[in-house]
Short mmCIF file of N, CA and C and ligand atoms in Angstrom, two decimals:
data_model
loop_
_atom_site.label_atom_id
_atom_site.label_comp_id
_atom_site.label_asym_id
_atom_site.label_seq_id
_atom_site.Cartn_x
_atom_site.Cartn_y
_atom_site.Cartn_z
N MET A 211 -4.74 51.60 16.07
CA MET A 211 -3.74 51.10 17.01
C MET A 211 -2.83 50.10 16.32
N LYS A 212 -1.67 49.89 16.92
CA LYS A 212 -0.71 48.98 16.32
C LYS A 212 -0.93 47.56 16.84
N HIS A 213 -0.96 46.60 15.92
CA HIS A 213 -1.07 45.20 16.27
C HIS A 213 0.20 44.49 15.84
N THR A 214 0.64 43.53 16.64
CA THR A 214 1.82 42.75 16.27
C THR A 214 1.48 41.27 16.34
N GLY A 215 2.14 40.51 15.46
CA GLY A 215 1.88 39.08 15.42
C GLY A 215 3.04 38.32 14.81
N SER A 216 2.88 37.01 14.80
CA SER A 216 3.93 36.16 14.23
C SER A 216 3.34 34.80 13.88
N CYS A 217 4.09 34.05 13.07
CA CYS A 217 3.75 32.64 12.87
C CYS A 217 4.15 31.86 14.13
N HIS A 218 3.97 30.56 14.12
CA HIS A 218 4.24 29.80 15.35
C HIS A 218 5.72 29.78 15.71
N CYS A 219 6.59 29.59 14.71
CA CYS A 219 8.04 29.49 14.99
C CYS A 219 8.70 30.87 15.08
N LYS A 220 7.94 31.92 14.81
CA LYS A 220 8.38 33.31 14.90
C LYS A 220 9.42 33.70 13.84
N ALA A 221 9.59 32.86 12.83
CA ALA A 221 10.45 33.26 11.71
C ALA A 221 9.85 34.45 10.98
N ILE A 222 8.53 34.51 10.96
CA ILE A 222 7.82 35.61 10.31
C ILE A 222 7.08 36.39 11.37
N SER A 223 7.37 37.69 11.43
CA SER A 223 6.61 38.55 12.33
C SER A 223 6.07 39.71 11.52
N PHE A 224 5.08 40.39 12.07
CA PHE A 224 4.46 41.47 11.31
C PHE A 224 3.79 42.46 12.25
N GLU A 225 3.60 43.66 11.72
CA GLU A 225 2.91 44.73 12.44
C GLU A 225 1.98 45.43 11.47
N PHE A 226 0.89 45.93 11.97
CA PHE A 226 0.00 46.72 11.13
C PHE A 226 -0.82 47.66 11.99
N GLU A 227 -1.32 48.70 11.35
CA GLU A 227 -2.23 49.65 12.00
C GLU A 227 -3.65 49.24 11.68
N GLY A 228 -4.50 49.22 12.68
CA GLY A 228 -5.89 48.88 12.45
C GLY A 228 -6.71 49.24 13.66
N PRO A 229 -8.02 49.12 13.55
CA PRO A 229 -8.88 49.39 14.71
C PRO A 229 -8.71 48.34 15.79
N GLU A 230 -9.25 48.63 16.94
CA GLU A 230 -9.28 47.63 18.02
C GLU A 230 -10.05 46.41 17.53
N ILE A 231 -9.59 45.23 17.91
CA ILE A 231 -10.22 44.00 17.42
C ILE A 231 -11.17 43.46 18.48
N ASP A 232 -12.47 43.64 18.24
CA ASP A 232 -13.46 43.10 19.18
C ASP A 232 -14.39 42.09 18.51
N SER A 233 -14.14 41.82 17.22
CA SER A 233 -14.89 40.78 16.53
C SER A 233 -14.05 40.27 15.38
N GLY A 234 -14.45 39.13 14.83
CA GLY A 234 -13.69 38.54 13.74
C GLY A 234 -14.58 38.05 12.63
N LEU A 235 -13.96 37.34 11.72
CA LEU A 235 -14.65 36.84 10.54
C LEU A 235 -14.14 35.44 10.25
N ARG A 236 -15.07 34.57 9.93
CA ARG A 236 -14.70 33.27 9.39
C ARG A 236 -15.36 33.14 8.04
N CYS A 237 -14.86 32.24 7.22
CA CYS A 237 -15.34 32.14 5.84
C CYS A 237 -15.48 30.67 5.48
N ASN A 238 -16.49 30.38 4.67
CA ASN A 238 -16.77 28.99 4.33
C ASN A 238 -16.26 28.61 2.93
N CYS A 239 -15.37 29.42 2.35
CA CYS A 239 -14.83 29.06 1.04
C CYS A 239 -13.93 27.83 1.18
N SER A 240 -13.52 27.28 0.06
CA SER A 240 -12.84 25.98 0.08
C SER A 240 -11.52 26.01 0.85
N ILE A 241 -10.84 27.14 0.88
CA ILE A 241 -9.56 27.17 1.61
C ILE A 241 -9.76 27.62 3.06
N CYS A 242 -10.60 28.61 3.29
CA CYS A 242 -10.80 29.09 4.67
C CYS A 242 -11.42 28.01 5.55
N VAL A 243 -12.32 27.23 4.98
CA VAL A 243 -12.96 26.21 5.81
C VAL A 243 -11.95 25.15 6.23
N ARG A 244 -10.91 24.98 5.43
CA ARG A 244 -9.85 24.04 5.80
C ARG A 244 -8.90 24.63 6.83
N LYS A 245 -8.62 25.93 6.72
CA LYS A 245 -7.75 26.58 7.72
C LYS A 245 -8.45 26.69 9.07
N GLY A 246 -9.73 27.04 9.04
CA GLY A 246 -10.49 27.18 10.27
C GLY A 246 -10.13 28.38 11.12
N ALA A 247 -9.44 29.35 10.54
CA ALA A 247 -8.96 30.49 11.33
C ALA A 247 -10.03 31.56 11.49
N VAL A 248 -9.91 32.33 12.58
CA VAL A 248 -10.70 33.55 12.76
C VAL A 248 -9.84 34.71 12.24
N MET A 249 -10.37 35.43 11.28
CA MET A 249 -9.62 36.51 10.61
C MET A 249 -10.14 37.87 11.05
N THR A 250 -9.36 38.90 10.75
CA THR A 250 -9.84 40.26 11.01
C THR A 250 -11.04 40.55 10.13
N ALA A 251 -12.03 41.22 10.71
CA ALA A 251 -13.21 41.63 9.94
C ALA A 251 -12.85 42.79 9.00
N PHE A 252 -11.81 43.52 9.35
CA PHE A 252 -11.36 44.64 8.50
C PHE A 252 -10.19 44.17 7.63
N ILE A 253 -9.93 44.93 6.59
CA ILE A 253 -8.76 44.63 5.77
C ILE A 253 -7.70 45.69 6.01
N VAL A 254 -6.45 45.32 5.77
CA VAL A 254 -5.31 46.18 6.07
C VAL A 254 -4.68 46.62 4.75
N ASP A 255 -4.51 47.92 4.65
CA ASP A 255 -3.87 48.49 3.46
C ASP A 255 -2.41 48.02 3.39
N PRO A 256 -1.91 47.68 2.20
CA PRO A 256 -0.51 47.23 2.11
C PRO A 256 0.49 48.25 2.63
N ASP A 257 0.15 49.54 2.57
CA ASP A 257 1.05 50.58 3.08
C ASP A 257 1.13 50.55 4.61
N GLU A 258 0.19 49.90 5.25
CA GLU A 258 0.15 49.87 6.72
C GLU A 258 0.53 48.51 7.28
N MET A 259 1.10 47.68 6.41
CA MET A 259 1.50 46.33 6.81
C MET A 259 3.01 46.23 6.72
N TYR A 260 3.66 45.88 7.82
CA TYR A 260 5.10 45.68 7.82
C TYR A 260 5.39 44.21 8.13
N ILE A 261 6.07 43.54 7.21
CA ILE A 261 6.35 42.10 7.35
C ILE A 261 7.85 41.90 7.49
N ASP A 262 8.23 41.17 8.53
CA ASP A 262 9.64 40.85 8.77
C ASP A 262 9.85 39.36 8.50
N ASP A 263 10.55 39.08 7.41
CA ASP A 263 10.76 37.69 6.96
C ASP A 263 12.25 37.53 6.62
N LYS A 264 13.08 37.68 7.63
CA LYS A 264 14.53 37.71 7.39
C LYS A 264 15.05 36.42 6.78
N GLN A 265 14.41 35.30 7.12
CA GLN A 265 14.91 34.01 6.62
C GLN A 265 14.29 33.60 5.30
N GLY A 266 13.42 34.46 4.77
CA GLY A 266 12.81 34.15 3.48
C GLY A 266 11.91 32.93 3.50
N LEU A 267 11.21 32.74 4.61
CA LEU A 267 10.36 31.55 4.76
C LEU A 267 8.90 31.79 4.39
N LEU A 268 8.57 33.03 4.08
CA LEU A 268 7.17 33.32 3.75
C LEU A 268 6.87 32.84 2.33
N GLU A 269 5.92 31.95 2.24
CA GLU A 269 5.52 31.37 0.94
C GLU A 269 4.04 31.65 0.75
N HIS A 270 3.57 31.60 -0.48
CA HIS A 270 2.13 31.75 -0.65
C HIS A 270 1.59 30.75 -1.66
N TYR A 271 0.31 30.54 -1.53
CA TYR A 271 -0.43 29.60 -2.35
C TYR A 271 -1.55 30.36 -3.06
N GLU A 272 -1.74 30.03 -4.31
CA GLU A 272 -2.82 30.66 -5.09
C GLU A 272 -3.64 29.58 -5.75
N PHE A 273 -4.89 29.88 -5.98
CA PHE A 273 -5.72 28.96 -6.76
C PHE A 273 -6.80 29.79 -7.45
N GLY A 274 -7.55 29.18 -8.32
CA GLY A 274 -8.64 29.87 -9.00
C GLY A 274 -8.13 31.06 -9.79
N SER A 275 -8.65 32.24 -9.47
CA SER A 275 -8.30 33.45 -10.22
C SER A 275 -6.86 33.88 -9.98
N GLY A 276 -6.25 33.42 -8.89
CA GLY A 276 -4.88 33.83 -8.57
C GLY A 276 -4.78 35.23 -8.00
N VAL A 277 -5.92 35.87 -7.71
CA VAL A 277 -5.90 37.21 -7.13
C VAL A 277 -5.53 37.13 -5.65
N ALA A 278 -6.19 36.25 -4.95
CA ALA A 278 -5.90 36.09 -3.52
C ALA A 278 -4.58 35.34 -3.33
N ARG A 279 -3.82 35.76 -2.31
CA ARG A 279 -2.57 35.08 -1.99
C ARG A 279 -2.65 34.60 -0.54
N HIS A 280 -2.54 33.31 -0.37
CA HIS A 280 -2.69 32.69 0.95
C HIS A 280 -1.30 32.36 1.48
N TYR A 281 -0.84 33.18 2.40
CA TYR A 281 0.54 33.07 2.88
C TYR A 281 0.66 32.02 3.99
N PHE A 282 1.83 31.40 4.03
CA PHE A 282 2.14 30.48 5.12
C PHE A 282 3.65 30.47 5.33
N CYS A 283 4.04 30.01 6.52
CA CYS A 283 5.45 29.90 6.86
C CYS A 283 5.97 28.53 6.42
N ARG A 284 7.05 28.50 5.69
CA ARG A 284 7.58 27.23 5.21
C ARG A 284 8.19 26.40 6.34
N ALA A 285 8.51 27.01 7.47
CA ALA A 285 9.06 26.25 8.59
C ALA A 285 7.96 25.62 9.44
N CYS A 286 6.98 26.42 9.86
CA CYS A 286 5.98 25.89 10.80
C CYS A 286 4.62 25.66 10.15
N GLY A 287 4.42 26.13 8.94
CA GLY A 287 3.19 25.84 8.21
C GLY A 287 2.02 26.74 8.54
N ILE A 288 2.24 27.68 9.45
CA ILE A 288 1.12 28.49 9.92
C ILE A 288 0.76 29.60 8.92
N TYR A 289 -0.53 29.83 8.83
CA TYR A 289 -1.11 30.90 8.00
C TYR A 289 -1.21 32.17 8.84
N PRO A 290 -0.39 33.20 8.57
CA PRO A 290 -0.47 34.42 9.37
C PRO A 290 -1.42 35.48 8.79
N PHE A 291 -1.56 35.50 7.46
CA PHE A 291 -2.40 36.52 6.80
C PHE A 291 -2.55 36.11 5.34
N HIS A 292 -3.50 36.74 4.66
CA HIS A 292 -3.62 36.54 3.22
C HIS A 292 -3.97 37.86 2.55
N GLN A 293 -3.73 37.92 1.26
CA GLN A 293 -4.18 39.07 0.47
C GLN A 293 -5.49 38.68 -0.18
N THR A 294 -6.47 39.54 -0.04
CA THR A 294 -7.85 39.13 -0.29
C THR A 294 -8.22 39.10 -1.76
N LEU A 295 -9.25 38.33 -2.02
CA LEU A 295 -9.85 38.29 -3.36
C LEU A 295 -10.63 39.57 -3.62
N ARG A 296 -11.26 40.09 -2.57
CA ARG A 296 -12.19 41.20 -2.76
C ARG A 296 -11.48 42.53 -2.97
N LYS A 297 -10.30 42.68 -2.40
CA LYS A 297 -9.56 43.93 -2.58
C LYS A 297 -8.09 43.58 -2.75
N LYS A 298 -7.65 43.53 -3.98
CA LYS A 298 -6.32 43.05 -4.35
C LYS A 298 -5.23 43.76 -3.54
N ASP A 299 -4.27 42.98 -3.09
CA ASP A 299 -3.09 43.45 -2.35
C ASP A 299 -3.38 43.82 -0.89
N HIS A 300 -4.63 43.86 -0.50
CA HIS A 300 -4.96 44.20 0.88
C HIS A 300 -5.03 42.91 1.72
N TYR A 301 -4.75 43.06 3.00
CA TYR A 301 -4.57 41.90 3.85
C TYR A 301 -5.74 41.69 4.81
N ARG A 302 -6.03 40.42 5.06
CA ARG A 302 -6.75 40.02 6.25
C ARG A 302 -5.78 39.20 7.10
N ILE A 303 -5.92 39.32 8.40
CA ILE A 303 -4.94 38.76 9.31
C ILE A 303 -5.57 37.61 10.10
N ASN A 304 -4.80 36.58 10.35
CA ASN A 304 -5.22 35.49 11.23
C ASN A 304 -5.10 35.99 12.67
N ILE A 305 -6.25 36.21 13.31
CA ILE A 305 -6.24 36.79 14.67
C ILE A 305 -5.51 35.87 15.65
N GLY A 306 -5.52 34.58 15.38
CA GLY A 306 -4.80 33.65 16.25
C GLY A 306 -3.30 33.89 16.30
N CYS A 307 -2.76 34.63 15.32
CA CYS A 307 -1.32 34.93 15.28
C CYS A 307 -0.98 36.23 16.00
N LEU A 308 -2.00 36.95 16.50
CA LEU A 308 -1.75 38.25 17.11
C LEU A 308 -1.49 38.14 18.60
N GLU A 309 -0.68 39.06 19.10
CA GLU A 309 -0.40 39.12 20.53
C GLU A 309 -1.55 39.79 21.26
N ASN A 310 -1.80 39.36 22.47
CA ASN A 310 -2.74 40.03 23.39
C ASN A 310 -4.20 39.96 22.96
N ILE A 311 -4.52 39.04 22.07
CA ILE A 311 -5.92 38.86 21.68
C ILE A 311 -6.23 37.37 21.71
N ASP A 312 -7.36 37.01 22.31
CA ASP A 312 -7.79 35.62 22.32
C ASP A 312 -8.79 35.42 21.18
N SER A 313 -8.33 34.81 20.11
CA SER A 313 -9.15 34.70 18.90
C SER A 313 -10.40 33.85 19.13
N LEU A 314 -10.39 33.03 20.16
CA LEU A 314 -11.52 32.14 20.39
C LEU A 314 -12.53 32.70 21.38
N SER A 315 -12.27 33.91 21.88
CA SER A 315 -13.22 34.49 22.84
C SER A 315 -13.96 35.69 22.27
N ILE A 316 -13.72 36.03 21.02
CA ILE A 316 -14.42 37.16 20.40
C ILE A 316 -15.51 36.64 19.47
N PRO A 317 -16.58 37.40 19.31
CA PRO A 317 -17.62 36.97 18.37
C PRO A 317 -17.13 37.08 16.93
N TYR A 318 -17.72 36.28 16.08
CA TYR A 318 -17.33 36.37 14.67
C TYR A 318 -18.55 36.18 13.77
N GLU A 319 -18.46 36.74 12.59
CA GLU A 319 -19.46 36.51 11.56
C GLU A 319 -18.90 35.52 10.57
N ILE A 320 -19.80 34.86 9.84
CA ILE A 320 -19.36 33.94 8.80
C ILE A 320 -19.65 34.56 7.45
N PHE A 321 -18.59 34.69 6.67
CA PHE A 321 -18.70 35.22 5.32
C PHE A 321 -18.95 34.06 4.36
N ASN A 322 -19.92 34.24 3.48
CA ASN A 322 -20.29 33.15 2.58
C ASN A 322 -19.42 33.16 1.32
N GLY A 323 -18.10 32.93 1.54
CA GLY A 323 -17.18 32.92 0.41
C GLY A 323 -17.41 31.76 -0.54
N ALA A 324 -18.06 30.72 -0.06
CA ALA A 324 -18.32 29.56 -0.90
C ALA A 324 -19.26 29.90 -2.05
N SER A 325 -20.00 30.99 -1.90
CA SER A 325 -20.98 31.35 -2.94
C SER A 325 -20.36 32.18 -4.05
N LEU A 326 -19.11 32.60 -3.91
CA LEU A 326 -18.47 33.47 -4.91
C LEU A 326 -18.07 32.66 -6.15
ZN1 LIG B 109 6.93 29.89 11.15
#
């Protein structure tokens, strides 16, 4: 099914194809624990991700190996999605940025990213 989302100021919006979202994922690695977001348990193929960033406000942060890319909006600071360490160029999405889903009412698992 198609999911749509945006950052807080809506400068960045996005769409992707994925399964129905009935659970999420949180991670205890050094950056995820600071964001505190509930992410998609599945990853999104780059071919199935459409990002609309007309104002060029999408920025990303890298650390460590530089494989993962942690995106944020330069206007509102919100993290909408990142490209994962585990599967290069593939996305996990911040469920809190999606329409029609309450990210705080779905169950989630905790991924032990701190151990990597
Ligand atoms: Zn924004």
